[in-house]
Each structure stands twice: as structure tokens, then as C-alpha cells.
CSV table of C-alpha atoms in Angstrom, one decimal:
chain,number,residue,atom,x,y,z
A,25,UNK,CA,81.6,103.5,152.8
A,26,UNK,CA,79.3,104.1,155.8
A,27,UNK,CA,76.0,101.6,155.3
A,28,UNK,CA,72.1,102.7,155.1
A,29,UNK,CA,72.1,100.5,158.8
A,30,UNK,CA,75.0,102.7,160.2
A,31,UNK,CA,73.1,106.0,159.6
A,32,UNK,CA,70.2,104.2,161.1
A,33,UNK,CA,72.1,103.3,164.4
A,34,UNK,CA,73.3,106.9,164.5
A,35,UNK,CA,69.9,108.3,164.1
A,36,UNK,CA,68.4,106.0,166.4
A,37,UNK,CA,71.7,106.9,169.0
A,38,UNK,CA,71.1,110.5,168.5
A,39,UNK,CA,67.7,109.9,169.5
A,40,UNK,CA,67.9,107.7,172.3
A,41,UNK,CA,71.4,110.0,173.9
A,42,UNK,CA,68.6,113.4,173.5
A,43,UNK,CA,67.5,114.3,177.0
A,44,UNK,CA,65.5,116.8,176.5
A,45,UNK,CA,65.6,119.7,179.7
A,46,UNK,CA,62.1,121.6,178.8
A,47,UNK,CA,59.2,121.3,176.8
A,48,UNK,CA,60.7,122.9,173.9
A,49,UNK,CA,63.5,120.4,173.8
A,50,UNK,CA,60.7,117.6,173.8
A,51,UNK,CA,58.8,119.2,171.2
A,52,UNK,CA,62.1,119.5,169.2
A,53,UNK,CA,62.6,115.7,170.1
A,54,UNK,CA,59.1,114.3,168.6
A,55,UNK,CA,59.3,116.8,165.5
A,56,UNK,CA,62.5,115.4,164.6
A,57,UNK,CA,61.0,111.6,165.2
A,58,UNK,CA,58.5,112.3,162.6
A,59,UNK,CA,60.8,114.5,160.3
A,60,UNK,CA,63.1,110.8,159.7
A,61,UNK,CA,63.0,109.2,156.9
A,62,UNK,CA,64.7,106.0,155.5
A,63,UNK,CA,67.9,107.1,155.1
A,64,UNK,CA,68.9,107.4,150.9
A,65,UNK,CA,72.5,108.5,149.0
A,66,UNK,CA,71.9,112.1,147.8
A,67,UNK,CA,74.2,114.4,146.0
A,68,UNK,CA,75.2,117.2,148.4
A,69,UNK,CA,76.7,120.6,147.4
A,70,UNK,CA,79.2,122.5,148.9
A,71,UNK,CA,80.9,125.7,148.7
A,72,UNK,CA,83.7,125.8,146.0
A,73,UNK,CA,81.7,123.3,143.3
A,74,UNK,CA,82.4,120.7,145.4
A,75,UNK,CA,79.9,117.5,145.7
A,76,UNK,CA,79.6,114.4,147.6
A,77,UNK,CA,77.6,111.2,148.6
A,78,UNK,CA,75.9,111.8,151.6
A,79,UNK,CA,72.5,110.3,153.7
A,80,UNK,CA,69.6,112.1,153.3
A,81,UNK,CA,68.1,111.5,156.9
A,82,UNK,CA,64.9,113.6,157.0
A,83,UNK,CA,62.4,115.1,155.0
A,84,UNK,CA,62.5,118.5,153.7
A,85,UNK,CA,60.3,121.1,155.3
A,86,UNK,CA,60.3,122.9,152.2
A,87,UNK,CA,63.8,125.0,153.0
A,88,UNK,CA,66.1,122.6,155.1
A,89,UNK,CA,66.9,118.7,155.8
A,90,UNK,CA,69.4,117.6,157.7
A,91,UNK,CA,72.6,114.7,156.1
A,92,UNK,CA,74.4,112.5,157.0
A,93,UNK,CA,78.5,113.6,155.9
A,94,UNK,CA,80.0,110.3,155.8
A,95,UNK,CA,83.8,111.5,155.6
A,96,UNK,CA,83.1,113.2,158.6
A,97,UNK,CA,81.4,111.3,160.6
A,98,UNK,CA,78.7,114.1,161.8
A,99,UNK,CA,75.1,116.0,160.8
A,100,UNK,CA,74.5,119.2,158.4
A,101,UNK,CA,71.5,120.9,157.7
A,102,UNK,CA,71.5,122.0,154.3
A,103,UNK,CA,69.4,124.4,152.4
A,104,UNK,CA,67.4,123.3,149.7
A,105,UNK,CA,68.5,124.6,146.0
A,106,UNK,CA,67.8,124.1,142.6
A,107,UNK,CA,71.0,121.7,142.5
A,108,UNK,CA,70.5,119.9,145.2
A,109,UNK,CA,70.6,120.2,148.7
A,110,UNK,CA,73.7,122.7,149.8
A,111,UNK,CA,75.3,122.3,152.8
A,112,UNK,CA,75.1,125.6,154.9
A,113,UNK,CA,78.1,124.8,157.8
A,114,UNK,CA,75.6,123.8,160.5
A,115,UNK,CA,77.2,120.6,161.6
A,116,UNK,CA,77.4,118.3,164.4
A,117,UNK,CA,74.4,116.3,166.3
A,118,UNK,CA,71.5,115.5,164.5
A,119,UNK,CA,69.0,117.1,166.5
A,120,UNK,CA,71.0,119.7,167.0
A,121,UNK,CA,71.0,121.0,163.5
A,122,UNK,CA,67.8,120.0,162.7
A,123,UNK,CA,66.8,122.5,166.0
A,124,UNK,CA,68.4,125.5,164.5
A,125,UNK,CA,66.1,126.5,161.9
């Protein structure tokens, strides 16, 4: 199982490999610094009924926050739903998902 300190090293390494190439990039940069959060275990759904244990990583705007997927080793932004956060197929870099809403 992937530790609270891992996903910190990954967020912190997602944040320190972001070069940003424009003002919007850097923007995207610091909104994502305050958006983190301690990372906590959170119940994730996916499509088919499927559930898992992943790391919540930053706080919900109201509509999306982007996890941790431990079995894979990347990011998703998932929707917020009355179950639970649900992952919506945006994966890969953390910045990168949180960037695409």
C-alpha cells in the first residue's frame, strides 16, 4: 500500500518538475499550491460499481478534486457525487488534471 508520505513526495515532485511556459501556466501552478491538502484515504467510484482506496490530494472546489490512484501509480480528477467522489477518466500528472477543469 502506497503511504500518506509517498503521495506527499509525488505532490511535492509534481510541483517542483512544473515549469510553467506563461502566465497562465503559473497561475495554474500557485492555484494548485493552495488547492493541496494533507493527503487522506477516500472511497473513490468508478464506472461499473467499482470502488477503491485512493488519496484525496486537494480540496474540492465544489465540482472536482484531484486523487491519488494508488494501483496505478498516477492522478484523476473526479467529479464530486452524492457517493463519493467518481472518477471521470482524466488521468495522469497532477497538475495536469487539476488544469483541465
Amino acid at each position: 500500500m502506497v503511504t500518506k508520505d509517498e503521495v506527499k513526495a509525488e505532490v511535492a515532485k509534481a510541483i517542483a518538475g512544473y515549469h510553467p511556459a506563461n502566465r497562465m501556466d503559473a497561475a495554474r501552478l500557485e492555484d494548485f499550491k493552495k488547492a493541496v491538502v494533507e493527503p487522506r484515504l477516500v472511497t473513490v467510484n468508478f464506472s461499473g460499481g467499482i470502488t477503491q482506496k485512493c488519496w484525496n490530494v486537494t480540496r474540492s472546489n465544489g465540482m472536482y478534486r484531484v486523487i491519488f490512484l494508488p494501483t496505478a501509480g498516477y492522478f484523476s480528477l473526479c467529479v464530486e457525487s452524492d457517493f463519493g467522489p467518481l472518477d471521470i477518466g482524466v488521468h495522469g500528472d497532477a497538475i495536469g488534471c487539476f488544469g483541465s477543469v
